[in-house]
Amino acid sequence: MIEKMTIWYDKALTLKCPFMRRRASDILDSLDYVLRYYLVQNPSLMGPPLAYRCIGDTCEKQFGLTVEELAEEIRKDWREETRKGYYITGKVNTAIYRDDCMFNGPDPDMPIRGLRKYLNAASQLFDPSKSVSELLSLKVEGRVVVAKWRMNGRLRLPWKPWMPEVTGTTTYYTDMNGLICLHEETWDISVFRAFLQTLWPEAGELIWGKRTGPELP
């Protein structure tokens, strides 16, 4: 059963529609929870929960980084030279994150617990050729790292909608080993506005004016 669950989860993460992919993985996460805590006498034999499982190189971790060193690793993930940061590509240095990292933010699909699950969602959401994710500033504030950014672009949904330009802040919190355990973002516009302008741009233009398109390199 454990092997079948892993196969099903891998297949769920290959679904093209972001909505269906998230729903399928959520169902399997729930089934994994039921098996782990109610039906299996020794849950440890099942290994980590499906959403937390590392794959290949993602299992290696960089323990003990100072917060300044961590900030520089985060900066690399933003790909400042191309403005194609990890919000667009889903590519990060997985060695600086806990596998069970919590990702939280205004998006209705959040929170997401699990590095594997988050990166899969991020890598499939935007069309990289028509989207930008730009780092505006990166600061160390005590024991946390705070990034300010802006992004916009085309979503990989059947009708290929444009996401309006959003400016936001992401705060990276670490555990005692120096790994990122909480990735928390805020937006400068409401969730209602972001989704109305994305899903019904004509109505959004009537209320807030014409959508700002991505400034591609």
PDB file of N, CA, C and O in Angstrom, residues 40-107:
ATOM      1  N   VAL A  40      -2.311   1.996  10.622  1.00  0.00           N
ATOM      2  CA  VAL A  40      -1.012   1.328  10.682  1.00  0.00           C
ATOM      3  C   VAL A  40      -0.522   1.299  12.125  1.00  0.00           C
ATOM      4  O   VAL A  40      -0.481   2.335  12.792  1.00  0.00           O
ATOM      5  N   GLN A  41      -0.152   0.124  12.601  1.00  0.00           N
ATOM      6  CA  GLN A  41       0.266  -0.004  13.995  1.00  0.00           C
ATOM      7  C   GLN A  41       1.599   0.690  14.264  1.00  0.00           C
ATOM      8  O   GLN A  41       1.833   1.206  15.347  1.00  0.00           O
ATOM      9  N   ASN A  42       2.479   0.710  13.273  1.00  0.00           N
ATOM     10  CA  ASN A  42       3.781   1.353  13.440  1.00  0.00           C
ATOM     11  C   ASN A  42       3.971   2.382  12.323  1.00  0.00           C
ATOM     12  O   ASN A  42       4.562   2.080  11.284  1.00  0.00           O
ATOM     13  N   PRO A  43       3.476   3.623  12.505  1.00  0.00           N
ATOM     14  CA  PRO A  43       3.542   4.639  11.448  1.00  0.00           C
ATOM     15  C   PRO A  43       4.952   4.936  10.966  1.00  0.00           C
ATOM     16  O   PRO A  43       5.146   5.360   9.828  1.00  0.00           O
ATOM     17  N   SER A  44       5.962   4.739  11.817  1.00  0.00           N
ATOM     18  CA  SER A  44       7.333   5.053  11.421  1.00  0.00           C
ATOM     19  C   SER A  44       7.790   4.220  10.233  1.00  0.00           C
ATOM     20  O   SER A  44       8.688   4.612   9.484  1.00  0.00           O
ATOM     21  N   LEU A  45       7.168   3.049  10.045  1.00  0.00           N
ATOM     22  CA  LEU A  45       7.529   2.196   8.915  1.00  0.00           C
ATOM     23  C   LEU A  45       7.123   2.813   7.581  1.00  0.00           C
ATOM     24  O   LEU A  45       7.634   2.425   6.531  1.00  0.00           O
ATOM     25  N   MET A  46       6.208   3.778   7.617  1.00  0.00           N
ATOM     26  CA  MET A  46       5.754   4.415   6.385  1.00  0.00           C
ATOM     27  C   MET A  46       6.708   5.500   5.906  1.00  0.00           C
ATOM     28  O   MET A  46       6.587   5.993   4.793  1.00  0.00           O
ATOM     29  N   GLY A  47       7.665   5.883   6.760  1.00  0.00           N
ATOM     30  CA  GLY A  47       8.566   6.958   6.381  1.00  0.00           C
ATOM     31  C   GLY A  47       7.895   8.313   6.540  1.00  0.00           C
ATOM     32  O   GLY A  47       6.781   8.417   7.067  1.00  0.00           O
ATOM     33  N   PRO A  48       8.535   9.377   6.054  1.00  0.00           N
ATOM     34  CA  PRO A  48       7.955  10.719   6.178  1.00  0.00           C
ATOM     35  C   PRO A  48       6.648  10.823   5.394  1.00  0.00           C
ATOM     36  O   PRO A  48       6.430  10.072   4.441  1.00  0.00           O
ATOM     37  N   PRO A  49       5.767  11.749   5.775  1.00  0.00           N
ATOM     38  CA  PRO A  49       4.556  11.983   4.978  1.00  0.00           C
ATOM     39  C   PRO A  49       4.908  12.284   3.525  1.00  0.00           C
ATOM     40  O   PRO A  49       5.985  12.807   3.225  1.00  0.00           O
ATOM     41  N   LEU A  50       4.000  11.972   2.618  1.00  0.00           N
ATOM     42  CA  LEU A  50       4.272  12.093   1.186  1.00  0.00           C
ATOM     43  C   LEU A  50       4.752  13.482   0.785  1.00  0.00           C
ATOM     44  O   LEU A  50       5.676  13.629  -0.013  1.00  0.00           O
ATOM     45  N   ALA A  51       4.121  14.522   1.325  1.00  0.00           N
ATOM     46  CA  ALA A  51       4.465  15.895   0.929  1.00  0.00           C
ATOM     47  C   ALA A  51       5.832  16.320   1.434  1.00  0.00           C
ATOM     48  O   ALA A  51       6.392  17.309   0.957  1.00  0.00           O
ATOM     49  N   TYR A  52       6.386  15.591   2.422  1.00  0.00           N
ATOM     50  CA  TYR A  52       7.655  15.992   3.018  1.00  0.00           C
ATOM     51  C   TYR A  52       8.844  15.229   2.445  1.00  0.00           C
ATOM     52  O   TYR A  52       9.983  15.499   2.813  1.00  0.00           O
ATOM     53  N   ARG A  53       8.592  14.245   1.617  1.00  0.00           N
ATOM     54  CA  ARG A  53       9.677  13.364   1.197  1.00  0.00           C
ATOM     55  C   ARG A  53      10.612  14.054   0.216  1.00  0.00           C
ATOM     56  O   ARG A  53      10.182  14.624  -0.782  1.00  0.00           O
ATOM     57  N   CYS A  54      11.888  13.987   0.529  1.00  0.00           N
ATOM     58  CA  CYS A  54      12.875  14.563  -0.372  1.00  0.00           C
ATOM     59  C   CYS A  54      13.175  13.571  -1.487  1.00  0.00           C
ATOM     60  O   CYS A  54      12.945  12.372  -1.356  1.00  0.00           O
ATOM     61  N   ILE A  55      13.691  14.107  -2.594  1.00  0.00           N
ATOM     62  CA  ILE A  55      14.012  13.277  -3.744  1.00  0.00           C
ATOM     63  C   ILE A  55      15.425  13.599  -4.205  1.00  0.00           C
ATOM     64  O   ILE A  55      15.750  14.762  -4.470  1.00  0.00           O
ATOM     65  N   GLY A  56      16.280  12.599  -4.289  1.00  0.00           N
ATOM     66  CA  GLY A  56      17.628  12.793  -4.813  1.00  0.00           C
ATOM     67  C   GLY A  56      18.420  13.833  -4.047  1.00  0.00           C
ATOM     68  O   GLY A  56      18.560  13.775  -2.823  1.00  0.00           O
ATOM     69  N   ASP A  57      18.920  14.839  -4.778  1.00  0.00           N
ATOM     70  CA  ASP A  57      19.784  15.856  -4.187  1.00  0.00           C
ATOM     71  C   ASP A  57      19.067  16.718  -3.159  1.00  0.00           C
ATOM     72  O   ASP A  57      19.712  17.384  -2.351  1.00  0.00           O
ATOM     73  N   THR A  58      17.733  16.733  -3.196  1.00  0.00           N
ATOM     74  CA  THR A  58      17.007  17.588  -2.259  1.00  0.00           C
ATOM     75  C   THR A  58      17.133  17.089  -0.825  1.00  0.00           C
ATOM     76  O   THR A  58      16.760  17.787   0.103  1.00  0.00           O
ATOM     77  N   CYS A  59      17.661  15.879  -0.637  1.00  0.00           N
ATOM     78  CA  CYS A  59      17.812  15.338   0.714  1.00  0.00           C
ATOM     79  C   CYS A  59      19.005  15.949   1.447  1.00  0.00           C
ATOM     80  O   CYS A  59      19.090  15.873   2.672  1.00  0.00           O
ATOM     81  N   GLU A  60      19.942  16.527   0.718  1.00  0.00           N
ATOM     82  CA  GLU A  60      21.122  17.114   1.342  1.00  0.00           C
ATOM     83  C   GLU A  60      20.769  18.481   1.929  1.00  0.00           C
ATOM     84  O   GLU A  60      20.077  19.279   1.300  1.00  0.00           O
ATOM     85  N   LYS A  61      21.275  18.748   3.135  1.00  0.00           N
ATOM     86  CA  LYS A  61      20.956  19.999   3.818  1.00  0.00           C
ATOM     87  C   LYS A  61      22.226  20.732   4.243  1.00  0.00           C
ATOM     88  O   LYS A  61      23.247  20.114   4.541  1.00  0.00           O
ATOM     89  N   GLN A  62      22.136  22.071   4.257  1.00  0.00           N
ATOM     90  CA  GLN A  62      23.241  22.913   4.715  1.00  0.00           C
ATOM     91  C   GLN A  62      22.909  23.401   6.127  1.00  0.00           C
ATOM     92  O   GLN A  62      22.237  24.417   6.297  1.00  0.00           O
ATOM     93  N   PHE A  63      23.386  22.669   7.103  1.00  0.00           N
ATOM     94  CA  PHE A  63      23.102  23.025   8.485  1.00  0.00           C
ATOM     95  C   PHE A  63      24.067  24.105   8.977  1.00  0.00           C
ATOM     96  O   PHE A  63      25.208  24.199   8.535  1.00  0.00           O
ATOM     97  N   GLY A  64      23.588  24.908   9.914  1.00  0.00           N
ATOM     98  CA  GLY A  64      24.460  25.825  10.632  1.00  0.00           C
ATOM     99  C   GLY A  64      24.861  27.090   9.905  1.00  0.00           C
ATOM    100  O   GLY A  64      25.817  27.754  10.314  1.00  0.00           O
ATOM    101  N   LEU A  65      24.153  27.464   8.843  1.00  0.00           N
ATOM    102  CA  LEU A  65      24.473  28.723   8.171  1.00  0.00           C
ATOM    103  C   LEU A  65      24.112  29.900   9.075  1.00  0.00           C
ATOM    104  O   LEU A  65      23.118  29.857   9.802  1.00  0.00           O
ATOM    105  N   THR A  66      24.918  30.952   9.022  1.00  0.00           N
ATOM    106  CA  THR A  66      24.521  32.174   9.714  1.00  0.00           C
ATOM    107  C   THR A  66      23.364  32.794   8.940  1.00  0.00           C
ATOM    108  O   THR A  66      23.127  32.460   7.767  1.00  0.00           O
ATOM    109  N   VAL A  67      22.648  33.699   9.565  1.00  0.00           N
ATOM    110  CA  VAL A  67      21.507  34.305   8.886  1.00  0.00           C
ATOM    111  C   VAL A  67      21.975  35.117   7.681  1.00  0.00           C
ATOM    112  O   VAL A  67      21.275  35.211   6.660  1.00  0.00           O
ATOM    113  N   GLU A  68      23.188  35.680   7.758  1.00  0.00           N
ATOM    114  CA  GLU A  68      23.733  36.421   6.617  1.00  0.00           C
ATOM    115  C   GLU A  68      24.063  35.481   5.457  1.00  0.00           C
ATOM    116  O   GLU A  68      23.808  35.803   4.285  1.00  0.00           O
ATOM    117  N   GLU A  69      24.626  34.326   5.771  1.00  0.00           N
ATOM    118  CA  GLU A  69      24.922  33.338   4.727  1.00  0.00           C
ATOM    119  C   GLU A  69      23.632  32.812   4.109  1.00  0.00           C
ATOM    120  O   GLU A  69      23.554  32.602   2.889  1.00  0.00           O
ATOM    121  N   LEU A  70      22.645  32.608   4.945  1.00  0.00           N
ATOM    122  CA  LEU A  70      21.352  32.148   4.444  1.00  0.00           C
ATOM    123  C   LEU A  70      20.747  33.176   3.490  1.00  0.00           C
ATOM    124  O   LEU A  70      20.197  32.824   2.437  1.00  0.00           O
ATOM    125  N   ALA A  71      20.865  34.447   3.839  1.00  0.00           N
ATOM    126  CA  ALA A  71      20.323  35.510   2.990  1.00  0.00           C
ATOM    127  C   ALA A  71      20.956  35.477   1.600  1.00  0.00           C
ATOM    128  O   ALA A  71      20.269  35.680   0.586  1.00  0.00           O
ATOM    129  N   GLU A  72      22.246  35.209   1.540  1.00  0.00           N
ATOM    130  CA  GLU A  72      22.917  35.153   0.238  1.00  0.00           C
ATOM    131  C   GLU A  72      22.445  33.958  -0.583  1.00  0.00           C
ATOM    132  O   GLU A  72      22.336  34.041  -1.813  1.00  0.00           O
ATOM    133  N   GLU A  73      22.161  32.848   0.079  1.00  0.00           N
ATOM    134  CA  GLU A  73      21.626  31.685  -0.639  1.00  0.00           C
ATOM    135  C   GLU A  73      20.223  31.987  -1.172  1.00  0.00           C
ATOM    136  O   GLU A  73      19.871  31.599  -2.289  1.00  0.00           O
ATOM    137  N   ILE A  74      19.439  32.678  -0.370  1.00  0.00           N
ATOM    138  CA  ILE A  74      18.096  33.071  -0.811  1.00  0.00           C
ATOM    139  C   ILE A  74      18.190  34.015  -2.007  1.00  0.00           C
ATOM    140  O   ILE A  74      17.425  33.901  -2.974  1.00  0.00           O
ATOM    141  N   ARG A  75      19.134  34.938  -1.955  1.00  0.00           N
ATOM    142  CA  ARG A  75      19.311  35.886  -3.057  1.00  0.00           C
ATOM    143  C   ARG A  75      19.570  35.156  -4.377  1.00  0.00           C
ATOM    144  O   ARG A  75      19.041  35.530  -5.428  1.00  0.00           O
ATOM    145  N   LYS A  76      20.359  34.106  -4.330  1.00  0.00           N
ATOM    146  CA  LYS A  76      20.657  33.344  -5.545  1.00  0.00           C
ATOM    147  C   LYS A  76      19.387  32.753  -6.153  1.00  0.00           C
ATOM    148  O   LYS A  76      19.256  32.671  -7.375  1.00  0.00           O
ATOM    149  N   ASP A  77      18.459  32.339  -5.286  1.00  0.00           N
ATOM    150  CA  ASP A  77      17.222  31.726  -5.782  1.00  0.00           C
ATOM    151  C   ASP A  77      16.329  32.721  -6.519  1.00  0.00           C
ATOM    152  O   ASP A  77      15.427  32.313  -7.260  1.00  0.00           O
ATOM    153  N   TRP A  78      16.577  34.004  -6.318  1.00  0.00           N
ATOM    154  CA  TRP A  78      15.758  35.013  -6.994  1.00  0.00           C
ATOM    155  C   TRP A  78      16.249  35.322  -8.403  1.00  0.00           C
ATOM    156  O   TRP A  78      15.583  36.048  -9.141  1.00  0.00           O
ATOM    157  N   ARG A  79      17.405  34.794  -8.797  1.00  0.00           N
ATOM    158  CA  ARG A  79      17.909  34.935 -10.171  1.00  0.00           C
ATOM    159  C   ARG A  79      17.795  36.389 -10.650  1.00  0.00           C
ATOM    160  O   ARG A  79      17.133  36.692 -11.653  1.00  0.00           O
ATOM    161  N   GLU A  80      18.465  37.286  -9.933  1.00  0.00           N
ATOM    162  CA  GLU A  80      18.326  38.714 -10.219  1.00  0.00           C
ATOM    163  C   GLU A  80      18.727  39.081 -11.647  1.00  0.00           C
ATOM    164  O   GLU A  80      18.199  40.028 -12.226  1.00  0.00           O
ATOM    165  N   GLU A  81      19.665  38.317 -12.217  1.00  0.00           N
ATOM    166  CA  GLU A  81      20.130  38.644 -13.563  1.00  0.00           C
ATOM    167  C   GLU A  81      19.078  38.367 -14.637  1.00  0.00           C
ATOM    168  O   GLU A  81      19.088  38.983 -15.709  1.00  0.00           O
ATOM    169  N   THR A  82      18.152  37.456 -14.369  1.00  0.00           N
ATOM    170  CA  THR A  82      17.126  37.107 -15.363  1.00  0.00           C
ATOM    171  C   THR A  82      15.726  37.542 -14.957  1.00  0.00           C
ATOM    172  O   THR A  82      14.815  37.514 -15.779  1.00  0.00           O
ATOM    173  N   ARG A  83      15.555  37.921 -13.687  1.00  0.00           N
ATOM    174  CA  ARG A  83      14.233  38.252 -13.142  1.00  0.00           C
ATOM    175  C   ARG A  83      13.263  37.073 -13.282  1.00  0.00           C
ATOM    176  O   ARG A  83      12.073  37.242 -13.494  1.00  0.00           O
ATOM    177  N   LYS A  84      13.808  35.880 -13.152  1.00  0.00           N
ATOM    178  CA  LYS A  84      12.996  34.662 -13.190  1.00  0.00           C
ATOM    179  C   LYS A  84      13.202  33.917 -11.870  1.00  0.00           C
ATOM    180  O   LYS A  84      13.738  32.811 -11.827  1.00  0.00           O
ATOM    181  N   GLY A  85      12.791  34.569 -10.782  1.00  0.00           N
ATOM    182  CA  GLY A  85      12.986  33.980  -9.467  1.00  0.00           C
ATOM    183  C   GLY A  85      12.169  32.723  -9.253  1.00  0.00           C
ATOM    184  O   GLY A  85      11.362  32.314 -10.084  1.00  0.00           O
ATOM    185  N   TYR A  86      12.375  32.107  -8.103  1.00  0.00           N
ATOM    186  CA  TYR A  86      11.779  30.792  -7.845  1.00  0.00           C
ATOM    187  C   TYR A  86      10.259  30.819  -7.768  1.00  0.00           C
ATOM    188  O   TYR A  86       9.617  29.774  -7.902  1.00  0.00           O
ATOM    189  N   TYR A  87       9.651  31.981  -7.578  1.00  0.00           N
ATOM    190  CA  TYR A  87       8.193  32.042  -7.620  1.00  0.00           C
ATOM    191  C   TYR A  87       7.681  31.662  -9.010  1.00  0.00           C
ATOM    192  O   TYR A  87       6.553  31.196  -9.151  1.00  0.00           O
ATOM    193  N   ILE A  88       8.519  31.876 -10.016  1.00  0.00           N
ATOM    194  CA  ILE A  88       8.150  31.544 -11.390  1.00  0.00           C
ATOM    195  C   ILE A  88       8.632  30.152 -11.773  1.00  0.00           C
ATOM    196  O   ILE A  88       7.903  29.379 -12.401  1.00  0.00           O
ATOM    197  N   THR A  89       9.847  29.818 -11.394  1.00  0.00           N
ATOM    198  CA  THR A  89      10.453  28.563 -11.851  1.00  0.00           C
ATOM    199  C   THR A  89      10.271  27.394 -10.894  1.00  0.00           C
ATOM    200  O   THR A  89      10.353  26.231 -11.306  1.00  0.00           O
ATOM    201  N   GLY A  90      10.058  27.689  -9.615  1.00  0.00           N
ATOM    202  CA  GLY A  90       9.978  26.617  -8.630  1.00  0.00           C
ATOM    203  C   GLY A  90      11.327  25.996  -8.320  1.00  0.00           C
ATOM    204  O   GLY A  90      11.399  24.921  -7.726  1.00  0.00           O
ATOM    205  N   LYS A  91      12.419  26.691  -8.677  1.00  0.00           N
ATOM    206  CA  LYS A  91      13.763  26.159  -8.453  1.00  0.00           C
ATOM    207  C   LYS A  91      14.436  26.916  -7.312  1.00  0.00           C
ATOM    208  O   LYS A  91      14.678  28.116  -7.411  1.00  0.00           O
ATOM    209  N   VAL A  92      14.715  26.206  -6.232  1.00  0.00           N
ATOM    210  CA  VAL A  92      15.395  26.801  -5.084  1.00  0.00           C
ATOM    211  C   VAL A  92      16.521  25.884  -4.630  1.00  0.00           C
ATOM    212  O   VAL A  92      16.609  24.724  -5.041  1.00  0.00           O
ATOM    213  N   ASN A  93      17.354  26.425  -3.776  1.00  0.00           N
ATOM    214  CA  ASN A  93      18.370  25.610  -3.121  1.00  0.00           C
ATOM    215  C   ASN A  93      17.664  24.846  -1.999  1.00  0.00           C
ATOM    216  O   ASN A  93      17.455  25.370  -0.910  1.00  0.00           O
ATOM    217  N   THR A  94      17.273  23.624  -2.274  1.00  0.00           N
ATOM    218  CA  THR A  94      16.495  22.851  -1.301  1.00  0.00           C
ATOM    219  C   THR A  94      17.293  22.524  -0.045  1.00  0.00           C
ATOM    220  O   THR A  94      16.711  22.144   0.972  1.00  0.00           O
ATOM    221  N   ALA A  95      18.611  22.693  -0.105  1.00  0.00           N
ATOM    222  CA  ALA A  95      19.455  22.366   1.046  1.00  0.00           C
ATOM    223  C   ALA A  95      19.266  23.333   2.204  1.00  0.00           C
ATOM    224  O   ALA A  95      19.676  23.044   3.328  1.00  0.00           O
ATOM    225  N   ILE A  96      18.645  24.496   1.953  1.00  0.00           N
ATOM    226  CA  ILE A  96      18.473  25.474   3.036  1.00  0.00           C
ATOM    227  C   ILE A  96      17.055  25.448   3.620  1.00  0.00           C
ATOM    228  O   ILE A  96      16.734  26.251   4.491  1.00  0.00           O
ATOM    229  N   TYR A  97      16.227  24.520   3.140  1.00  0.00           N
ATOM    230  CA  TYR A  97      14.850  24.395   3.630  1.00  0.00           C
ATOM    231  C   TYR A  97      14.641  23.065   4.348  1.00  0.00           C
ATOM    232  O   TYR A  97      15.193  22.040   3.939  1.00  0.00           O
ATOM    233  N   ARG A  98      13.824  23.077   5.369  1.00  0.00           N
ATOM    234  CA  ARG A  98      13.351  21.826   5.956  1.00  0.00           C
ATOM    235  C   ARG A  98      12.410  21.150   4.967  1.00  0.00           C
ATOM    236  O   ARG A  98      11.680  21.824   4.236  1.00  0.00           O
ATOM    237  N   ASP A  99      12.404  19.835   4.951  1.00  0.00           N
ATOM    238  CA  ASP A  99      11.496  19.123   4.054  1.00  0.00           C
ATOM    239  C   ASP A  99      10.034  19.341   4.436  1.00  0.00           C
ATOM    240  O   ASP A  99       9.149  19.248   3.588  1.00  0.00           O
ATOM    241  N   ASP A 100       9.786  19.625   5.716  1.00  0.00           N
ATOM    242  CA  ASP A 100       8.413  19.872   6.164  1.00  0.00           C
ATOM    243  C   ASP A 100       8.145  21.365   6.360  1.00  0.00           C
ATOM    244  O   ASP A 100       7.276  21.759   7.142  1.00  0.00           O
ATOM    245  N   CYS A 101       8.875  22.196   5.628  1.00  0.00           N
ATOM    246  CA  CYS A 101       8.710  23.648   5.735  1.00  0.00           C
ATOM    247  C   CYS A 101       7.254  24.047   5.467  1.00  0.00           C
ATOM    248  O   CYS A 101       6.589  23.485   4.591  1.00  0.00           O
ATOM    249  N   MET A 102       6.783  25.027   6.215  1.00  0.00           N
ATOM    250  CA  MET A 102       5.434  25.556   6.025  1.00  0.00           C
ATOM    251  C   MET A 102       5.503  26.791   5.132  1.00  0.00           C
ATOM    252  O   MET A 102       6.285  27.708   5.379  1.00  0.00           O
ATOM    253  N   PHE A 103       4.685  26.809   4.087  1.00  0.00           N
ATOM    254  CA  PHE A 103       4.593  27.945   3.172  1.00  0.00           C
ATOM    255  C   PHE A 103       3.214  28.570   3.353  1.00  0.00           C
ATOM    256  O   PHE A 103       2.193  27.916   3.129  1.00  0.00           O
ATOM    257  N   ASN A 104       3.206  29.833   3.754  1.00  0.00           N
ATOM    258  CA  ASN A 104       1.939  30.490   4.060  1.00  0.00           C
ATOM    259  C   ASN A 104       1.849  31.824   3.333  1.00  0.00           C
ATOM    260  O   ASN A 104       2.867  32.462   3.053  1.00  0.00           O
ATOM    261  N   GLY A 105       0.635  32.234   3.017  1.00  0.00           N
ATOM    262  CA  GLY A 105       0.442  33.493   2.321  1.00  0.00           C
ATOM    263  C   GLY A 105      -1.016  33.716   1.996  1.00  0.00           C
ATOM    264  O   GLY A 105      -1.884  32.917   2.364  1.00  0.00           O
ATOM    265  N   PRO A 106      -1.327  34.794   1.274  1.00  0.00           N
ATOM    266  CA  PRO A 106      -2.720  35.135   0.960  1.00  0.00           C
ATOM    267  C   PRO A 106      -3.390  34.177  -0.025  1.00  0.00           C
ATOM    268  O   PRO A 106      -4.623  34.100  -0.067  1.00  0.00           O
ATOM    269  N   ASP A 107      -2.609  33.499  -0.844  1.00  0.00           N
ATOM    270  CA  ASP A 107      -3.167  32.586  -1.841  1.00  0.00           C
ATOM    271  C   ASP A 107      -4.107  31.583  -1.167  1.00  0.00           C
ATOM    272  O   ASP A 107      -3.741  30.959  -0.176  1.00  0.00           O
TER     273      ASP A 107
END
